[in-house]
Amino acid sequence: MTPPILLPGILKEKDLTLALRRLKLKTSDIKSIHYADNATLIFLKKRVKNKPKKELIPSRKTEAEMLRVEAFVEEYRYLIAQERTAEIEAQIREIKTFSAHERELFGRAVLHLKGKYLGSEFYYHLVRFSRDKRIETEIANGDIVLVSQGNPLQSDLTGTVFEIRRHFITVAFENAPPRWALSKDIRIDLYINDITFKRMEENLLELLHARGRQKKVRNIILGLDAPEAAAPIPFTPKDNRLNFSQKEAVSKALGSKTLFLIHGPPGTGKTSTLIELILQSVARKQKVLATADSNTAVDNMLMRLAKHDCKIVRIGHPVRIAAELHKYSIHYLFEQHAAAKSLKEAWQEIKEMAQQRDLHAKPTAARSRGMNQERILSLVHKGKTQRGISKETLQSMALWIKANRKIEAKANDLRDQEAQIYRQIIEDADIVLATNSMAKSDMLADTWFDLAVIDEGSQQMIPSTLIPILKANRFVIAGDHKQLPPTVISNHPKLRETLFEALIEKHPNLSKMLQVQYRMHEKIMKFSNEHFYEGKLIADESVRGHTLADLGLHESQKFPEILALSSPLTFVDMHQTDAKEAQNERSTSYYNEAEAKLCVDLARELLQMGAKPEDIGIITPYAAQIKTIKQLLEHHELSVETKTVDGFQGQEKKVIIISFVRANEKGEIGFLKDARRLNVAVTRARRKLICIGDAKILRHDKLFAEFLGFMEDEGDFVLPS
């Protein structure tokens, strides 16, 4: 078998042909060609008799590395392209299929708004869209939205959500919005953020040709090299509330050479642990990049870090940053910089220069009869003219060109000065915070970090996690692979895999699970603890026995068994009722009217007992059930947060009501079988967990049978009254 040839550089087309010619080969001799590590690997056809020079034959290790890296990159480039297409198609399909009201019930649209222009901020134009009816939506700060006059498919006006409150949503636009956007009956729809996919692809291509430390980290991630062990480093905590497992996680993470993984089950203080790690790293003169997939998670870290004496800068679209944190935004810090004022004055001078320039004739294609600018200047310099163009017009165009060139030169100089200020702000910072995607922005292109700290590691696709990793000497990822994986529209299983889970399974010695949880009553915690966390979780004394009885609520008159204040666990068995699942004709999702009604009745009763709306959450695995419950809440004019299980991940409430929905003759429970979905659902409650479902149907699944057995042993197993 003819060995492969390794040539330096990425050789394609003419360069490839010339390189082959020097080796007395032709492109027709190539069986396959591969690119990685800024080199070209060529496999020749069997018929080729030319034996390559020894120095051109790669080692087996180099050959295997290049093929592995290229295969990984190409596979994920293809997958994220598929996901991008699927997201766009899903958005368009849903807009076409669902009524506007249905889209609003699912939280992906806001209707009947009136626009009001607020002026500009950070170079963006702000419009406040408001209405009298309260806004309840899944749309969040930083989301891209499509603004229309009722038909989103006929609009191309997109903006970024700046702020959401009860009765208004403020959107930022790059250009001044059209007049119609300031009228009545405006509709806002959640839309796709295309730039995230582009940045993931760019990063994959960088990973393909990584060098130095980047290459070392890449090869460890791909299993081509083994990481070094983490030697714990002692430290004095900044936060004296840290428990033993949090301290151990920080100590080992500080001593890691390449990577470390912090496994944070629900309520175990994962973010507090990350904050301590970041502060300890800064105290050791290390520059830290802190990221997560969502703006909310990044802002959560920023809010906690802001309490400490560190130089912090938040990178990103200013309107994607919570208003109270704007002073840490790089754009705000730029405006406060000593040199920024003179730059503003210089930009104002450019505006005045442009006004003077525009007193002359602009050399448009029609006016200049297709002549380029150099030709116009040459004719004027020689005192000549052009047929069909008057001498005055020609001279006026020449004056416009000269003025415009002065403007461009000055503007380029100002941009260079601005870029230098931005670079200086980033260089001076101890901690830079950004979403994974923004870590790939031009602003951080030349910045290298000692440590990348990545939150939400078990909820992000691998190409997303790789972005901050390639910007640092070493990285720490925090997450919980026992909860739900990334949401993937294209349904490709490979995109649901996470780097966090892959690495924690491959390198358990480079991980630490946090063990003390500060959210749930110990009985609420118990099932998940035994089934997902090997019984290692401990409920902190502050939450171990807390119930609704501690809050001074009245006892329930209507549902005394279900809403018993001192009981943290209740299962309501709907089997002997007429509760049946159903599907709408054009939907694959299920709903159960009887369960939906009971959820809303229980929420109403809790409010009567003295609970606050923000204390209660209703969750269910099915979107159709969300719609049914929200319609009932709307009818009763109630505002209680209602989401799918997936949508509630990362949140908590004092009371959680779960509707399992499924009730059929065949005993089918569909995607309820996903163990991680059940784990997320039952760990959202702090003081009381109420589960509603058909026990006989649910027992068809082994895990649910165990869960129901647990509820019978540890909680109240009741029939609806």
XYZ file of C-alpha atoms in Angstrom:
721
model
C 0.000 0.000 0.000
C 1.360 3.412 -0.995
C 1.855 5.555 2.143
C 0.179 8.970 2.327
C 1.992 12.241 1.637
C 2.009 15.170 4.051
C 2.621 18.623 2.547
C 2.863 21.889 4.502
C 0.117 24.464 3.972
C -3.462 24.165 2.777
C -2.955 23.316 -0.885
C -5.883 23.633 -3.275
C -6.406 24.119 -7.019
C -3.288 25.657 -8.688
C -1.093 25.379 -5.582
C -1.985 21.703 -5.272
C -1.319 21.026 -8.953
C 2.125 22.680 -8.771
C 3.087 20.794 -5.597
C 2.079 17.484 -7.192
C 3.965 18.298 -10.383
C 7.167 18.727 -8.380
C 6.576 15.211 -7.037
C 5.853 13.926 -10.547
C 2.202 13.327 -9.640
C -1.154 14.485 -11.031
C -4.458 15.322 -9.365
C -5.888 12.181 -11.000
C -3.473 10.157 -8.825
C -5.245 11.309 -5.650
C -7.577 8.902 -3.880
C -8.516 11.317 -1.094
C -7.268 14.568 0.350
C -7.557 15.898 3.903
C -6.821 19.218 5.603
C -5.877 19.843 9.240
C -3.183 21.572 11.264
C -2.327 23.863 8.339
C -1.199 20.900 6.297
C -2.446 18.764 3.404
C -2.641 14.989 3.759
C -2.874 13.113 0.439
C -3.737 9.444 -0.082
C -2.744 8.126 -3.507
C -4.499 5.522 -5.618
C -3.116 1.962 -5.566
C -1.966 2.163 -9.188
C 0.502 4.972 -8.413
C 4.039 3.566 -8.495
C 5.896 6.688 -7.338
C 7.170 6.169 -3.825
C 7.114 9.432 -1.846
C 10.277 10.684 -0.188
C 10.677 9.511 3.370
C 10.477 13.041 4.789
C 7.022 13.505 3.185
C 5.502 10.442 4.878
C 3.670 11.396 8.102
C 3.875 9.349 11.282
C 0.923 7.132 12.100
C 0.107 9.460 15.002
C 0.056 12.558 12.767
C -2.042 10.765 10.149
C -4.578 9.563 12.734
C -4.722 13.012 14.362
C -5.398 14.839 11.112
C -8.109 12.397 10.034
C -9.788 12.506 13.464
C -9.775 16.297 13.681
C -11.034 16.780 10.120
C -13.820 14.206 10.575
C -14.920 15.879 13.833
C -14.959 19.377 12.336
C -16.734 18.387 9.125
C -19.368 16.392 10.989
C -20.219 19.286 13.298
C -20.148 21.849 10.504
C -22.747 19.752 8.735
C -24.816 19.277 11.900
C -24.958 22.956 12.853
C -25.922 23.827 9.272
C -28.770 21.305 9.595
C -29.789 22.767 12.948
C -29.778 26.312 11.570
C -32.027 25.268 8.683
C -34.313 23.344 11.053
C -34.673 26.361 13.362
C -35.590 28.678 10.486
C -38.069 26.185 9.041
C -39.609 25.516 12.459
C -40.140 29.230 13.085
C -41.754 29.758 9.677
C -43.839 26.579 9.956
C -45.145 27.530 13.380
C -45.993 31.057 12.251
C -47.904 29.585 9.299
C -49.591 26.796 11.289
C -50.503 28.415 14.594
C -52.815 31.328 15.048
C -51.358 34.496 16.509
C -53.159 33.777 19.801
C -51.687 30.244 19.942
C -48.173 31.601 19.367
C -48.745 34.005 22.236
C -49.986 31.226 24.523
C -46.809 29.271 23.786
C -44.817 32.373 24.750
C -43.295 32.967 21.323
C -45.270 36.046 20.287
C -46.694 39.208 21.861
C -49.767 40.771 20.236
C -51.719 44.051 20.124
C -48.827 46.340 20.991
C -48.349 50.044 20.385
C -44.887 51.385 19.518
C -43.289 54.499 20.970
C -39.839 55.772 19.971
C -37.594 56.339 23.024
C -34.503 57.723 21.295
C -31.086 56.128 20.919
C -28.688 54.481 23.348
C -25.317 52.822 22.623
C -25.854 53.640 18.929
C -29.142 51.697 18.823
C -32.673 53.024 18.327
C -35.041 52.014 21.122
C -38.783 51.472 20.663
C -41.100 50.583 23.543
C -44.015 48.344 22.560
C -46.711 48.403 25.218
C -50.276 47.325 25.975
C -52.670 47.362 28.918
C -52.858 43.560 29.202
C -49.953 41.963 31.096
C -47.213 40.449 28.925
C -46.302 36.829 29.734
C -43.791 35.376 27.314
C -40.824 33.052 26.798
C -39.104 35.884 24.893
C -36.185 37.161 26.965
C -33.626 39.972 27.049
C -31.191 39.605 24.173
C -33.484 37.540 21.940
C -33.815 38.412 18.264
C -37.431 39.274 17.406
C -39.398 39.896 14.219
C -41.659 42.961 14.356
C -44.705 43.153 12.077
C -48.127 44.689 11.581
C -49.782 41.352 12.272
C -48.227 39.201 9.543
C -44.615 38.339 10.450
C -43.978 36.527 7.162
C -44.465 39.824 5.324
C -41.960 41.707 7.494
C -38.168 41.848 7.526
C -37.877 44.185 10.530
C -35.773 42.484 13.193
C -34.458 43.840 16.466
C -33.006 42.773 19.799
C -35.012 42.688 23.022
C -33.647 45.334 25.384
C -36.065 45.075 28.307
C -39.268 43.245 29.259
C -41.677 44.371 31.949
C -45.261 43.541 32.820
C -46.838 45.819 30.239
C -44.108 46.608 27.729
C -41.244 45.162 25.747
C -38.444 47.456 24.533
C -36.661 46.514 21.309
C -33.387 47.912 19.954
C -32.909 48.436 16.218
C -29.662 49.125 14.370
C -31.388 51.614 12.077
C -34.217 54.051 12.802
C -37.463 52.027 12.742
C -40.080 52.652 10.034
C -43.059 54.832 10.894
C -45.485 51.895 10.883
C -43.613 50.319 13.827
C -44.799 53.244 15.979
C -48.471 52.568 15.262
C -51.077 50.324 16.923
C -51.632 46.551 16.718
C -47.968 45.632 16.352
C -46.938 41.982 16.728
C -43.574 40.707 17.988
C -42.366 37.147 17.292
C -39.351 35.248 18.591
C -36.883 34.770 15.732
C -33.604 32.992 14.980
C -30.181 34.386 15.873
C -28.173 33.453 12.781
C -24.852 34.919 13.927
C -24.489 32.249 16.636
C -24.314 29.525 13.985
C -21.773 31.501 11.947
C -19.508 31.907 14.970
C -19.702 28.215 15.828
C -18.627 27.361 12.284
C -15.764 29.883 12.345
C -14.548 28.400 15.608
C -14.652 24.858 14.223
C -12.423 25.958 11.342
C -10.027 27.520 13.853
C -10.018 24.264 15.807
C -9.209 22.365 12.584
C -5.945 24.280 12.202
C -5.150 24.897 15.876
C -1.586 25.535 16.993
C 0.369 25.575 20.234
C -1.679 25.440 23.412
C -4.941 25.453 21.421
C -3.831 22.295 19.647
C -2.921 20.618 22.948
C -6.330 21.419 24.462
C -8.098 20.322 21.269
C -6.331 16.961 21.240
C -7.264 16.301 24.865
C -10.908 17.098 24.105
C -10.881 14.721 21.122
C -9.246 11.950 23.130
C -5.981 12.097 21.173
C -3.969 13.089 24.261
C -4.510 12.499 27.973
C -4.933 15.404 30.404
C -2.703 15.809 33.442
C -4.067 15.159 36.919
C -5.329 18.030 39.066
C -3.294 18.647 42.217
C -5.513 20.407 44.807
C -4.380 23.898 45.795
C -5.258 25.160 49.289
C -7.001 28.544 49.481
C -8.723 30.886 51.900
C -12.364 31.264 50.737
C -13.713 34.691 49.857
C -17.164 33.300 50.653
C -17.148 31.765 54.132
C -20.507 30.075 53.465
C -18.974 27.517 51.097
C -19.499 23.904 52.162
C -16.933 21.101 52.088
C -17.781 19.892 48.562
C -17.715 23.403 47.096
C -14.298 24.029 48.684
C -12.975 20.745 47.315
C -14.269 21.592 43.822
C -12.563 25.005 43.880
C -9.321 23.559 45.260
C -9.098 20.904 42.534
C -10.162 23.316 39.787
C -7.413 25.740 40.839
C -4.888 22.904 40.553
C -6.071 21.611 37.180
C -3.568 21.764 34.332
C -5.988 21.630 31.384
C -9.559 20.906 32.429
C -11.852 20.386 35.399
C -15.567 19.619 35.654
C -17.904 20.784 38.425
C -21.007 18.613 38.645
C -23.788 20.689 40.200
C -27.065 18.847 40.912
C -30.176 21.010 41.502
C -29.796 23.612 44.223
C -26.188 22.780 45.133
C -24.729 26.260 44.646
C -22.981 25.687 41.337
C -22.789 29.409 40.521
C -21.462 30.267 43.999
C -18.695 27.728 43.431
C -17.815 29.240 40.051
C -17.698 32.740 41.537
C -15.264 31.557 44.221
C -13.093 29.884 41.566
C -13.029 33.059 39.457
C -12.124 35.268 42.431
C -9.388 32.889 43.583
C -7.955 32.801 40.049
C -7.939 36.619 39.854
C -6.183 36.761 43.232
C -3.475 34.622 41.595
C -3.085 37.245 38.817
C -4.885 35.121 36.242
C -7.086 36.621 33.526
C -10.474 34.902 33.428
C -13.087 34.501 30.701
C -16.505 33.597 32.167
C -19.186 32.400 29.738
C -22.480 30.570 29.375
C -24.828 29.882 26.497
C -27.485 32.326 27.706
C -27.312 36.019 28.579
C -29.312 35.299 31.739
C -26.657 32.933 33.101
C -23.852 35.362 32.207
C -25.661 38.232 33.934
C -26.209 36.009 36.982
C -22.439 35.540 37.289
C -21.842 39.240 36.662
C -24.318 40.249 39.370
C -22.424 38.181 41.935
C -18.957 39.200 40.779
C -19.951 42.880 40.876
C -19.982 42.711 44.681
C -16.225 42.176 44.699
C -13.282 44.469 44.019
C -12.318 43.334 40.531
C -12.002 44.939 37.122
C -14.932 43.457 35.214
C -16.099 43.965 31.657
C -19.155 42.439 30.007
C -18.823 41.891 26.256
C -21.901 41.795 24.064
C -24.738 43.637 22.465
C -25.527 46.296 25.102
C -29.249 45.665 24.864
C -28.705 42.012 25.814
C -27.324 43.003 29.207
C -29.647 43.529 32.169
C -30.245 47.273 32.680
C -28.859 47.292 36.227
C -25.567 45.847 34.935
C -25.000 48.303 32.085
C -22.147 50.014 33.914
C -20.041 46.889 33.324
C -20.808 46.809 29.591
C -17.800 47.475 27.394
C -19.825 50.090 25.507
C -20.627 51.949 28.739
C -16.976 51.743 29.859
C -15.945 53.077 26.458
C -18.257 56.084 26.798
C -16.804 56.807 30.247
C -13.219 56.636 28.968
C -11.266 59.896 29.110
C -10.564 59.873 25.366
C -14.157 59.093 24.344
C -15.376 62.696 24.680
C -12.852 64.065 22.176
C -13.711 61.208 19.817
C -17.397 62.159 20.013
C -16.482 65.711 19.132
C -14.411 64.431 16.195
C -17.360 62.367 14.923
C -19.497 65.486 15.132
C -16.915 67.286 12.993
C -17.195 64.472 10.436
C -20.965 64.984 10.322
C -20.395 68.676 9.617
C -17.811 67.801 6.958
C -20.340 65.456 5.362
C -22.911 68.244 5.255
C -20.404 70.478 3.462
C -19.415 67.645 1.117
C -23.058 67.094 0.156
C -23.325 70.654 -1.128
C -21.437 69.258 -4.125
C -22.658 66.738 -6.713
C -22.237 63.113 -5.619
C -20.690 61.045 -8.469
C -23.508 58.521 -8.825
C -23.350 56.036 -11.705
C -25.969 57.994 -13.654
C -24.360 61.392 -13.062
C -20.785 60.267 -13.781
C -21.776 58.254 -16.853
C -19.916 55.222 -15.430
C -16.575 57.016 -14.921
C -14.590 56.007 -11.847
C -13.395 58.589 -9.339
C -9.810 58.635 -10.593
C -11.004 59.465 -14.122
C -13.125 62.374 -12.834
C -10.213 63.833 -10.844
C -7.848 63.407 -13.804
C -10.186 65.251 -16.206
C -10.655 68.154 -13.785
C -6.897 68.344 -13.116
C -6.237 68.562 -16.882
C -9.025 71.098 -17.361
C -10.900 68.716 -19.635
C -14.508 67.598 -19.636
C -16.584 64.605 -20.771
C -19.300 64.581 -23.371
C -22.734 64.872 -21.734
C -21.366 66.254 -18.449
C -21.032 69.983 -17.887
C -17.741 71.398 -16.641
C -19.462 72.686 -13.490
C -20.907 69.237 -12.679
C -17.552 67.573 -13.277
C -15.809 70.060 -10.964
C -18.538 69.661 -8.342
C -18.133 65.870 -8.415
C -14.359 66.291 -8.024
C -14.890 68.471 -4.950
C -17.286 65.837 -3.506
C -14.669 63.105 -4.070
C -11.876 65.087 -2.401
C -14.082 65.968 0.584
C -15.248 62.367 0.905
C -11.681 61.065 0.934
C -10.814 63.433 3.764
C -13.887 62.193 5.672
C -12.958 58.530 5.089
C -9.365 59.098 6.218
C -10.505 60.854 9.380
C -13.202 58.237 10.067
C -10.685 55.388 9.677
C -8.360 57.122 12.090
C -11.182 57.547 14.625
C -12.148 53.892 14.271
C -8.550 52.880 14.967
C -8.530 55.080 18.074
C -11.844 53.571 19.224
C -10.528 50.048 18.681
C -7.468 50.906 20.758
C -9.685 52.089 23.656
C -11.770 48.920 23.489
C -8.590 46.796 23.459
C -7.261 48.714 26.456
C -10.473 48.182 28.452
C -10.327 44.427 27.774
C -6.590 44.286 28.497
C -7.070 46.049 31.863
C -9.915 43.746 32.960
C -9.390 40.894 35.420
C -12.596 39.182 34.335
C -14.293 39.271 30.945
C -17.861 37.965 30.736
C -19.688 37.012 27.543
C -21.964 34.405 26.063
C -20.142 31.541 24.344
C -21.052 33.056 20.995
C -19.792 36.551 21.891
C -16.468 35.094 22.996
C -15.894 34.630 19.252
C -16.634 38.291 18.453
C -14.017 40.546 16.838
C -13.658 42.395 20.122
C -11.941 39.389 21.734
C -10.131 38.192 18.606
C -6.641 38.901 19.966
C -7.269 38.265 23.672
C -5.895 35.176 25.405
C -6.987 34.029 28.874
C -5.406 31.959 31.621
C -8.741 30.350 32.461
C -12.145 29.919 30.805
C -15.030 29.222 33.191
C -18.102 27.887 31.393
C -21.521 27.622 33.070
C -24.562 25.709 31.712
C -22.153 23.105 30.312
C -24.768 20.346 30.171
C -27.247 22.498 28.226
C -25.100 23.567 25.281
C -24.072 21.913 22.045
C -20.418 20.907 21.717
C -19.600 23.550 19.031
C -20.853 26.248 21.416
C -18.736 25.043 24.362
C -15.638 24.877 22.165
C -15.680 28.650 21.541
C -14.475 29.817 24.998
C -12.280 26.725 25.393
C -10.125 27.747 22.422
C -9.420 31.122 24.035
C -7.714 29.933 27.226
C -4.828 27.902 28.632
C -7.233 25.753 30.638
C -10.959 25.497 31.244
C -13.527 24.563 33.861
C -17.056 23.534 32.878
C -19.977 23.403 35.316
C -23.208 21.538 34.657
C -25.367 18.531 35.461
C -25.603 15.785 32.852
C -28.405 14.161 34.853
C -30.691 17.013 33.785
C -31.941 17.790 30.284
C -29.490 18.057 27.361
C -29.462 20.922 24.824
C -32.707 21.656 22.984
C -32.213 20.552 19.378
C -34.777 21.396 16.703
C -33.276 19.084 14.069
C -33.565 16.125 16.482
C -30.077 14.898 15.640
C -28.872 12.865 18.669
C -25.248 13.919 18.149
C -26.179 17.551 18.853
C -27.738 16.510 22.171
C -24.384 15.193 23.323
C -22.426 17.617 25.467
C -18.729 18.061 26.059
C -19.401 18.158 29.805
C -20.931 14.676 29.818
C -18.317 13.209 27.454
C -15.439 14.518 29.569
C -16.926 13.617 32.958
C -17.416 10.022 31.795
C -13.914 9.839 30.311
C -12.103 11.678 33.143
C -14.069 11.196 36.407
C -10.859 11.944 38.334
C -11.017 15.496 36.922
C -14.467 16.222 38.345
C -16.190 16.936 41.621
C -19.883 16.676 42.448
C -21.333 19.312 44.756
C -23.200 17.528 47.538
C -25.077 20.030 49.702
C -28.312 21.380 48.230
C -30.016 24.582 49.418
C -33.352 24.367 47.600
C -35.551 21.414 48.506
C -37.140 19.835 51.525
C -35.219 16.586 52.077
C -38.222 14.479 51.000
C -38.554 16.398 47.704
C -34.844 15.780 47.134
C -34.888 12.105 48.095
C -36.113 10.414 44.885
C -33.674 12.225 42.609
C -30.893 11.765 45.108
C -31.329 7.991 45.158
C -31.942 7.509 41.426
C -29.594 10.044 39.842
C -26.951 11.098 42.392
C -26.013 7.827 44.140
C -27.523 9.057 47.412
C -24.672 11.554 47.844
C -26.792 14.719 48.194
C -27.376 16.304 51.572
C -30.150 18.798 52.288
C -28.753 21.804 54.132
C -30.186 22.466 57.568
C -31.816 25.670 56.274
C -34.075 23.749 53.846
C -34.154 20.204 55.222
C -37.562 20.480 56.859
C -39.060 23.664 55.440
C -42.691 23.519 54.250
C -45.548 25.879 53.341
C -46.537 25.814 57.011
C -43.577 28.116 57.743
C -45.028 30.861 55.521
C -48.146 31.598 57.550
C -50.632 30.486 54.865
C -54.218 29.566 55.696
C -55.213 25.898 55.553
C -57.051 24.940 52.376
C -60.829 24.654 52.579
C -61.316 23.227 49.083
C -58.364 20.813 48.808
C -57.295 20.009 52.388
C -55.525 16.732 51.456
C -53.751 17.919 48.335
C -52.667 21.272 49.789
C -51.815 20.156 53.329
C -49.324 22.809 54.464
C -47.005 20.533 56.431
C -46.700 17.888 53.718
C -43.987 18.461 51.056
C -45.086 15.653 48.673
C -48.478 14.903 47.108
C -49.505 12.700 44.194
C -53.045 13.134 42.865
C -54.151 9.929 41.111
C -56.566 10.720 38.274
C -57.131 7.085 37.196
C -60.629 6.780 38.590
C -61.776 10.065 37.069
C -62.757 10.862 33.488
C -59.349 12.478 32.870
C -58.203 11.427 29.400
C -55.445 12.649 27.129
C -56.342 14.184 23.775
C -54.701 15.658 20.695
C -55.718 18.444 18.385
C -56.146 17.375 14.775
C -52.993 19.156 13.541
C -50.808 18.514 16.568
C -48.577 15.716 17.846
C -48.681 17.131 21.384
C -51.084 15.923 24.103
C -53.367 17.721 26.536
C -55.623 16.607 29.382
C -58.443 19.004 30.230
C -59.253 17.478 33.628
C -55.639 17.725 34.781
C -55.341 21.258 33.394
C -58.455 22.333 35.291
C -57.150 20.822 38.526
C -53.777 22.578 38.096
C -55.515 25.943 37.751
C -57.958 25.223 40.602
C -55.044 24.371 42.885
C -53.210 27.551 41.878
C -56.348 29.615 42.587
C -56.736 27.958 45.978
C -53.085 28.570 46.877
C -53.570 32.256 46.111
C -56.683 32.267 48.324
C -54.562 30.704 51.076
C -52.130 33.630 50.902
C -49.469 32.415 48.483
C -48.061 34.925 46.000
C -48.286 34.306 42.236
C -44.495 34.258 41.993
C -44.382 31.418 44.562
C -46.222 29.007 42.236
C -45.111 27.225 39.080
C -47.103 24.872 36.860
C -45.072 22.575 34.630
C -45.899 19.815 32.197
C -43.983 17.919 29.499
C -46.447 18.827 26.716
C -46.814 22.109 24.821
C -50.525 21.443 24.137
C -51.135 21.155 27.886
C -49.309 24.448 28.433
C -51.714 26.043 25.981
C -54.749 24.523 27.745
C -53.560 25.639 31.194
C -52.708 29.149 30.010
C -56.146 29.545 28.453
C -57.735 28.645 31.793
C -55.435 30.997 33.699
C -56.293 33.738 31.229
C -60.012 33.066 31.727
C -59.595 33.487 35.502
C -57.246 36.493 35.026
C -54.467 34.734 36.915
C -50.739 35.253 36.428
C -48.925 32.043 37.374
C -45.749 30.961 35.569
C -46.508 27.982 33.339
C -43.867 26.249 31.232
C -42.800 22.935 29.814
C -40.353 20.925 31.907
C -37.592 21.885 29.477
C -38.461 25.562 29.832
C -38.342 25.393 33.641
C -34.829 23.946 33.862
C -32.675 26.193 36.027
C -35.677 27.681 37.858
C -37.384 26.996 41.170
C -40.624 27.864 42.990
C -41.912 27.359 46.505
C -44.747 25.266 45.073
C -44.577 23.248 41.866
C -47.624 21.602 40.292
C -46.809 18.982 37.638
C -49.344 17.635 35.142
C -48.123 14.378 33.537
C -51.055 14.416 31.023
C -50.874 10.853 29.651
C -53.988 8.714 30.170
C -54.840 6.104 27.537
C -55.957 2.504 27.187
C -52.617 1.300 25.748
C -50.485 2.465 28.652
C -48.273 4.597 26.410
C -46.395 7.465 28.072
C -44.201 8.631 25.162
C -41.318 10.911 25.961
C -42.227 10.967 29.648
C -39.862 7.975 29.701
C -36.907 10.350 29.524
C -35.455 9.935 33.006
C -33.718 13.313 32.907
C -37.019 15.069 32.185
C -38.516 13.506 35.331
C -35.427 14.518 37.316
C -35.787 18.151 36.239
C -39.548 18.182 36.882
C -39.421 16.909 40.467
C -36.475 19.084 41.571
C -37.990 22.516 40.822
C -40.015 22.711 44.076
C -38.632 24.179 47.282
C -41.385 23.492 49.831
C -44.156 21.523 48.126
C -44.335 19.253 45.079
C -47.766 18.306 43.716
C -47.866 15.712 40.914
C -51.031 15.010 38.947
C -51.370 11.943 36.740
C -52.929 8.565 35.998
C -51.001 6.224 38.308
C -52.038 3.039 36.503
C -50.807 4.332 33.135
C -47.578 5.773 34.528
C -46.698 2.492 36.264
C -46.161 0.906 32.835
C -42.724 2.561 32.924
C -40.182 1.148 35.374
C -38.837 4.520 36.542
C -42.331 5.975 37.022
C -43.385 2.831 38.906
C -40.486 3.457 41.278
C -41.403 7.143 41.534
C -45.034 6.330 42.379
C -43.877 3.794 44.961
C -41.713 6.512 46.474
C -44.649 8.961 46.548
C -46.809 6.354 48.311
C -44.109 5.718 50.922
C -42.919 9.277 51.521
C -45.851 11.543 50.613
C -49.613 11.821 50.334
C -51.184 9.663 47.627
C -54.685 11.065 47.169
C -57.693 11.069 44.860
C -59.071 14.374 43.543
C -61.945 15.674 45.657
